[in-house]
Coordinates of C-alpha atoms (C1' of nucleotides) in Angstrom, one line a residue:
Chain A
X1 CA -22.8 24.0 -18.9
X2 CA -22.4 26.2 -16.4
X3 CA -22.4 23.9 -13.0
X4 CA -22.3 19.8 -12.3
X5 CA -22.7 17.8 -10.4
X6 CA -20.3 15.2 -9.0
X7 CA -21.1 12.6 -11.3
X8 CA -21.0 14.6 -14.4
X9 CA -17.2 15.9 -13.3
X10 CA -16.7 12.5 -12.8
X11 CA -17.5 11.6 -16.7
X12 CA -16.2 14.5 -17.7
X13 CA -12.1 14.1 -15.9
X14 CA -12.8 9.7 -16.0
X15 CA -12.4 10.0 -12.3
X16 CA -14.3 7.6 -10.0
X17 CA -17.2 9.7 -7.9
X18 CA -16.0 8.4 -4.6
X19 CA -12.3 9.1 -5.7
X20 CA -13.5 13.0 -6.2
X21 CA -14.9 13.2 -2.7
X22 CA -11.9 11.5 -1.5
X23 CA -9.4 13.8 -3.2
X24 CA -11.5 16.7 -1.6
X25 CA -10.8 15.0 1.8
X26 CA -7.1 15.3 1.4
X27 CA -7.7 19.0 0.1
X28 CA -6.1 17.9 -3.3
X29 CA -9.1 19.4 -4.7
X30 CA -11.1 22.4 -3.7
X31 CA -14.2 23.1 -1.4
X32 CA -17.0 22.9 -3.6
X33 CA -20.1 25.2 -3.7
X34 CA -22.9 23.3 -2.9
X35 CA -26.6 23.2 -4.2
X36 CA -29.5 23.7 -1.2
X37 CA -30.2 20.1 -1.1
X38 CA -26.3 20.1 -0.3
X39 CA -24.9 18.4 -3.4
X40 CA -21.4 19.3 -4.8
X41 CA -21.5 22.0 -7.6
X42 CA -18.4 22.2 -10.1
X43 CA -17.2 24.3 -12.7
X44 CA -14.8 23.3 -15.8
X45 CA -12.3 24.6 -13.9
X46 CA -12.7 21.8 -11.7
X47 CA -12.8 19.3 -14.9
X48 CA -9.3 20.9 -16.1
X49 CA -8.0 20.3 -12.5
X50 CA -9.4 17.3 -11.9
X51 CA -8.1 16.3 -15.4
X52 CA -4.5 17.4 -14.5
X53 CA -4.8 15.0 -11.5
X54 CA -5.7 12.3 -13.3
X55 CA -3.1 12.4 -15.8
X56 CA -0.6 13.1 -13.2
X57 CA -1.9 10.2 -11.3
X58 CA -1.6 8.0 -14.5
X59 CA 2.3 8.8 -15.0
X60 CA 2.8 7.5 -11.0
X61 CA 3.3 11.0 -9.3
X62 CA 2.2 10.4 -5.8
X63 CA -0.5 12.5 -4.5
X64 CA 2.4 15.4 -2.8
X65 CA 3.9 15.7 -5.9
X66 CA 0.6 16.2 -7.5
X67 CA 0.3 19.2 -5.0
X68 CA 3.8 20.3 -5.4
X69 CA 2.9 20.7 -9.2
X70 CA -0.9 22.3 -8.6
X71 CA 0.7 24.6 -6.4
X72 CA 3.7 25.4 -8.9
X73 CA 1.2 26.1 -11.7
X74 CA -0.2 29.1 -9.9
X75 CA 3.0 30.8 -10.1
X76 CA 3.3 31.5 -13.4
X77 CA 6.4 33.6 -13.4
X78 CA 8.8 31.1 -11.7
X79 CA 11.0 29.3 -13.4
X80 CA 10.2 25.5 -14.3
X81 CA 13.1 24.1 -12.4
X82 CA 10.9 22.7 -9.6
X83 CA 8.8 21.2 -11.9
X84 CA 11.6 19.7 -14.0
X85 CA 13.0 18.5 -10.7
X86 CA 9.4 16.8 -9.7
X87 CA 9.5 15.2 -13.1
X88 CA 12.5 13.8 -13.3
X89 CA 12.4 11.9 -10.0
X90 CA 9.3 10.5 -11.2
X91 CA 11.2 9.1 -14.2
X92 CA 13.9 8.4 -11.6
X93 CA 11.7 6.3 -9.4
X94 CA 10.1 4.8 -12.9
X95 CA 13.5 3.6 -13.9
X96 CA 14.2 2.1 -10.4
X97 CA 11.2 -0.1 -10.5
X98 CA 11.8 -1.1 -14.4
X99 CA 15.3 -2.7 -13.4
X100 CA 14.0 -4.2 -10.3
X101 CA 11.1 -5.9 -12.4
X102 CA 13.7 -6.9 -15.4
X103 CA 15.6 -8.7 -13.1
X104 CA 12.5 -10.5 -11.3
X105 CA 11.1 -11.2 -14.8
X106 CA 14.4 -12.9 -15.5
X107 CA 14.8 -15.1 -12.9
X108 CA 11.0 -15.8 -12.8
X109 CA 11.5 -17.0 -16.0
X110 CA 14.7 -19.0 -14.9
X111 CA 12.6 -21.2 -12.4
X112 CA 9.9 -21.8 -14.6
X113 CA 11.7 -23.2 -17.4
X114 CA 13.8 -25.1 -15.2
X115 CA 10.7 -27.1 -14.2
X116 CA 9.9 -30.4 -16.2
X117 CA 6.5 -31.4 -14.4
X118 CA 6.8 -33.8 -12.4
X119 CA 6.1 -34.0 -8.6
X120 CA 6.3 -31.6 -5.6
X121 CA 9.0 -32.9 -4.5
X122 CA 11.1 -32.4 -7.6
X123 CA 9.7 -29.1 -8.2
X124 CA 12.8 -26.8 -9.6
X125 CA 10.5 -23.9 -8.5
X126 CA 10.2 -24.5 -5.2
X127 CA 14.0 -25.2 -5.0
X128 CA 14.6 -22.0 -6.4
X129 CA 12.5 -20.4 -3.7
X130 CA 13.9 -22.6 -0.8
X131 CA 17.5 -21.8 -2.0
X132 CA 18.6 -18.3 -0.9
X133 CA 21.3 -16.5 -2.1
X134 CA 20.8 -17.3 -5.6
X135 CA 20.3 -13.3 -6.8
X136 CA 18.8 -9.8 -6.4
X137 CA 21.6 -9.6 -3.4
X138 CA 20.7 -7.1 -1.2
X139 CA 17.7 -5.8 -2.9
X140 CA 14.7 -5.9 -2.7
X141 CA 11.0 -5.6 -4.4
X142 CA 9.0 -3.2 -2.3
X143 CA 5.9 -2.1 -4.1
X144 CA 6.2 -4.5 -6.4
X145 CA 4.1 -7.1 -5.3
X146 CA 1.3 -8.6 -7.3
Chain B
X1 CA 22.4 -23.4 17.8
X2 CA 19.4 -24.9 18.6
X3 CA 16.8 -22.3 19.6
X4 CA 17.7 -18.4 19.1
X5 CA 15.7 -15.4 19.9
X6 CA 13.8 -13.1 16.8
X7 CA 16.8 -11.1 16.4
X8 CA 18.7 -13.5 15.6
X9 CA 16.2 -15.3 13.3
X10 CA 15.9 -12.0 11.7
X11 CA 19.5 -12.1 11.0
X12 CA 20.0 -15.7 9.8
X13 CA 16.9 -14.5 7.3
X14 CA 17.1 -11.1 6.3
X15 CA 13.8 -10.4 7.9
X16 CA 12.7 -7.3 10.1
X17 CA 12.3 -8.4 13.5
X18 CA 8.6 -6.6 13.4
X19 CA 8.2 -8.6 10.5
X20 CA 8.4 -11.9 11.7
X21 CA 5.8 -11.1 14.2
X22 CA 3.7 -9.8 11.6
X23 CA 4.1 -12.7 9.9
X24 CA 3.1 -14.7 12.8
X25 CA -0.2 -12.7 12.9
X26 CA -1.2 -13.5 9.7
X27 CA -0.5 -17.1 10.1
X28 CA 2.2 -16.9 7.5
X29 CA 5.1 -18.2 10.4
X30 CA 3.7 -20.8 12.6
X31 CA 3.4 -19.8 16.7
X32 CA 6.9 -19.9 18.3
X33 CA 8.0 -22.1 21.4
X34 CA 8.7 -19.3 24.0
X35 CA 11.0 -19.2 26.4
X36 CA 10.0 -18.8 30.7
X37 CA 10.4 -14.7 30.3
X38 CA 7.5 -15.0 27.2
X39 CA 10.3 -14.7 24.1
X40 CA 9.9 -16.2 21.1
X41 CA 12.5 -19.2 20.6
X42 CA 13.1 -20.2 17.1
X43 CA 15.0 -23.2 15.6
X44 CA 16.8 -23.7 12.2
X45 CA 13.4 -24.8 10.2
X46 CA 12.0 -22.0 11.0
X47 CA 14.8 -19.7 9.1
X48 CA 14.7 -22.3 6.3
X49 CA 10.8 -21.2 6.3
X50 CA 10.9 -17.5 6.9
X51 CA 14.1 -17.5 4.0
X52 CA 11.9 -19.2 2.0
X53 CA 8.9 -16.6 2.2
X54 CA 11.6 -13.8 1.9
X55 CA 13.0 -15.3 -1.5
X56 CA 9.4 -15.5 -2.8
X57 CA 8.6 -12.1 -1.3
X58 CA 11.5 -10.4 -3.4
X59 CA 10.3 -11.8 -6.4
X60 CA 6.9 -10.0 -5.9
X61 CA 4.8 -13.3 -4.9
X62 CA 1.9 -12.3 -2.5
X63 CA 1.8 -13.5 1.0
X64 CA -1.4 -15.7 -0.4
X65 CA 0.4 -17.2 -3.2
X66 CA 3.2 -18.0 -0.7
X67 CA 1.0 -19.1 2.0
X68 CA 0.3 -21.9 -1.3
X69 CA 3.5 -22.4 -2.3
X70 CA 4.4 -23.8 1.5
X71 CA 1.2 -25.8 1.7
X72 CA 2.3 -27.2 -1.4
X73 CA 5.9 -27.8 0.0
X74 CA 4.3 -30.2 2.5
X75 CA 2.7 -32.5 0.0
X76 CA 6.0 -33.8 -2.0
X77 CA 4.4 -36.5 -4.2
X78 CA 1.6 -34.0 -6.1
X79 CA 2.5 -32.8 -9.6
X80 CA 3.7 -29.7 -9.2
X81 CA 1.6 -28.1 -12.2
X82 CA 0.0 -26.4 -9.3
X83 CA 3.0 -24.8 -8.6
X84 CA 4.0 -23.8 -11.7
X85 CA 1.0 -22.0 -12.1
X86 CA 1.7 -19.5 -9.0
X87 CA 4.7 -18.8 -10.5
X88 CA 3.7 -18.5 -14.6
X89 CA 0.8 -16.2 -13.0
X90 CA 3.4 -14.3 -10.9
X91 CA 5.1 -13.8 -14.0
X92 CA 2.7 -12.5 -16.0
X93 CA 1.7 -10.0 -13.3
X94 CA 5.2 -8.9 -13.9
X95 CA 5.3 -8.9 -17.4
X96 CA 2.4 -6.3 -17.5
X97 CA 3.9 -4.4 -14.8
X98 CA 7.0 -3.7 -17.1
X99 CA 4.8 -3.0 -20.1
X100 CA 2.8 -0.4 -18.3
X101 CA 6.2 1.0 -16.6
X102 CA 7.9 1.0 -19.9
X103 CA 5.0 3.3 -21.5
X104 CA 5.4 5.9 -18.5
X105 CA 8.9 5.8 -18.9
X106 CA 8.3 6.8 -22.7
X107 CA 5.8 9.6 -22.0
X108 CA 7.7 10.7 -18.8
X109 CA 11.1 11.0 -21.3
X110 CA 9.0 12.9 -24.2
X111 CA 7.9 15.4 -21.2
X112 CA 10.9 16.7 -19.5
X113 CA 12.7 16.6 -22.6
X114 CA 10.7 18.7 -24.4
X115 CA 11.3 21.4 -21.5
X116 CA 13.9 23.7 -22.8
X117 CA 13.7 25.8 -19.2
X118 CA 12.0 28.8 -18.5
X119 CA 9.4 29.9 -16.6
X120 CA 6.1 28.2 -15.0
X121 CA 3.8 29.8 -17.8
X122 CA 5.6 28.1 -20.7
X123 CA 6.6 25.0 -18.9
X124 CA 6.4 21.8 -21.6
X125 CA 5.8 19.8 -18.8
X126 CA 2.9 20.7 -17.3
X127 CA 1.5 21.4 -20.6
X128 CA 1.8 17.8 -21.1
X129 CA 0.1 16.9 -18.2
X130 CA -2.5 19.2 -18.7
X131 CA -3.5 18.2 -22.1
X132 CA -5.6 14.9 -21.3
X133 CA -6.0 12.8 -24.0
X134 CA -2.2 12.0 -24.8
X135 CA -1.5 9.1 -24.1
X136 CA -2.0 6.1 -22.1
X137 CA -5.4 6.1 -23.4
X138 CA -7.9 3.7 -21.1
X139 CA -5.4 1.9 -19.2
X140 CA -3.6 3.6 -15.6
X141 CA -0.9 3.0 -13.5
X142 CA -2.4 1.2 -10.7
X143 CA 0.2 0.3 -8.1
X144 CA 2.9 2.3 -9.8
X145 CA 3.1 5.3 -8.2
X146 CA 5.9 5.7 -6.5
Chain C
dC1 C1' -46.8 8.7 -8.2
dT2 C1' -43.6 5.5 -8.6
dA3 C1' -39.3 3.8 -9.7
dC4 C1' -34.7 4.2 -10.1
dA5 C1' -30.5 6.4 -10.5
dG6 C1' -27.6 9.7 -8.2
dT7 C1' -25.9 11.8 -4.1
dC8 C1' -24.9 12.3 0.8
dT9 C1' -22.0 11.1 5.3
dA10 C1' -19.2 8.2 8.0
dC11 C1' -16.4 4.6 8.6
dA12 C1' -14.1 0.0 7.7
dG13 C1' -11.0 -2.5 4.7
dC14 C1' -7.2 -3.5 1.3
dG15 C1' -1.8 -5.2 1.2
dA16 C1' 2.3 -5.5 3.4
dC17 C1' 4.1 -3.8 6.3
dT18 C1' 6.3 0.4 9.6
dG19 C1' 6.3 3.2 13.6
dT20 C1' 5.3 4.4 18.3
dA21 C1' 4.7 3.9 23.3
dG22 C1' 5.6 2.0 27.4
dA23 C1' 7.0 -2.0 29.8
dG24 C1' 9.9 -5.8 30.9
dG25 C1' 14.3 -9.0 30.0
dC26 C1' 19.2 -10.2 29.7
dA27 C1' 24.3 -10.1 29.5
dA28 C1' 28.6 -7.7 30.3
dG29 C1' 31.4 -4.3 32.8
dG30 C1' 32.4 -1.7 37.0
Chain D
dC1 C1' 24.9 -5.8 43.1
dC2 C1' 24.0 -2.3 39.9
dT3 C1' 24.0 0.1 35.9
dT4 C1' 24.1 0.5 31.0
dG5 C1' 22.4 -0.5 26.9
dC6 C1' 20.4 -3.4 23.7
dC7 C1' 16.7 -6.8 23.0
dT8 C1' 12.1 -8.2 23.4
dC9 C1' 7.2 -7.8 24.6
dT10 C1' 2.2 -6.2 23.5
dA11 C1' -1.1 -3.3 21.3
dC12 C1' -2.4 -0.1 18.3
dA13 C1' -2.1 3.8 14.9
dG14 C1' -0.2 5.2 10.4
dT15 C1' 1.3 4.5 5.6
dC16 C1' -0.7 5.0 0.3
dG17 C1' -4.4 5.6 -2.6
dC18 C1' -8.1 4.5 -2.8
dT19 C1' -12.5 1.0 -2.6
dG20 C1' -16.5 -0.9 -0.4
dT21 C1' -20.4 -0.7 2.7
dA22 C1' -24.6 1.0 5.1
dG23 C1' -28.3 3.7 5.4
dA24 C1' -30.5 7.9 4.3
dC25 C1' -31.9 11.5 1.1
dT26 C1' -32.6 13.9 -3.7
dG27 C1' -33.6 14.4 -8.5
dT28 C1' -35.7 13.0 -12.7
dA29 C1' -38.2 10.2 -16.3
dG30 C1' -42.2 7.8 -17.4

DNA sequence: CTACAGTCTACAGCGACTGTAGAGGCAAGG
DNA sequence: CCTTGCCTCTACAGTCGCTGTAGACTGTAG
């Protein structure tokens, strides 16, 4: 299979078709030809790319990272450090989050079994939330919203 | 102190002054008494409120689950099942945020440490993130990236 | 030939803010 | 009174990584 079209790449590197055309809007991924009816004609080398993205993507590295590492891999003869680098902040920033969750998974669980039913009022949860300056001092939870 | 201007109400709170008056936008702080000039005057229910959102903000809850929780506040004698609810949902969405963290962690770890240095072409780590397939299989980081 | 799935562009929306621009307000020091 | 310098105002664009929508066109199977 020589060429495909957008939808086939999309099976092919489980990639949404509308997130393709939107990584080719941010020039993470290349110009594709283009039949003459004007659709989008790819290559495998587009599914191994678009595969690398993906998997990148799955690990957390945002998109300029993803670059970074695109970019790296078409220097063959370079040494890895960069890459290691990229990597490990990634793990860095992975860590980060983990603790910051830890300790919101502990004190959710703290104000829920604190809570005995009962009425409004009484709620321990809500007291939790109304008293401040109970923990996470100083930090906070950006980006971990759900 | 009975009324004080934003910045102070940002201070007494821990809240960005932009902040408040996004939070005001979105209906989340009610509108403000204003002063002759047009400044927003705030009293000491109004920190109480705004602490109360930012306590609930750092444990991840979403501005619509808070918007909730304080309609909830204002009806003292319902059970507070309701309540709990938010919260035991809250921590859930936590729960599978550390699972999913805790498996890029794992994979992230495996990579760099199977990078012994070197150069680009024999780089460990973007092997691994080339070879699709490895891991994670089905399930991505959504809202993880960092 | 007809149906239907796939593809196209362009733009708005999500969540929870942050940043910018340009204007006006207020209190303290000289 | 005037300046200095911070505070506040509004309105809107930008962040990140997409997702959803609208409306038109294309390709293919029956």
């Amino acid at each position: 299979m020589k060429q495909m079209t957008i939808g086939r790449l999309s099976k092919a590197a489980g990639v949404k078709v509308t997130t393709i055309r939107y990584y080719e809007s941010i020039n993470l991924m290349g110009v594709p030809d283009r039949s003459t009816s004007g659709q989008r004609l790819y290559d495998d080398e587009a599914v191994q790319r678009l595969s690398f993205i993906r998997h990148a993507r799955d690990l957390g590295f945002p998109i300029d990272s993803i670059r970074d590492l695109i970019d790296l891999q078409h220097q063959p003869g370079e040494d890895c450090a960069h890459v290691d680098a990229i990597a490990r902040r990634q793990l860095a920033n992975v860590r980060l989050k983990l603790s910051q969750l830890e300790a919101l998974e502990g004190e959710l669980k703290r104000m829920i079994s604190a809570c005995e039913g009962g009425t409004i009022a009484s709620c321990k949860v809500l007291e939790s939330l109304s008293d401040h300056g109970l923990c996470l001092d100083g930090h906070d939870a950006k980006g971990l919203s759900a």
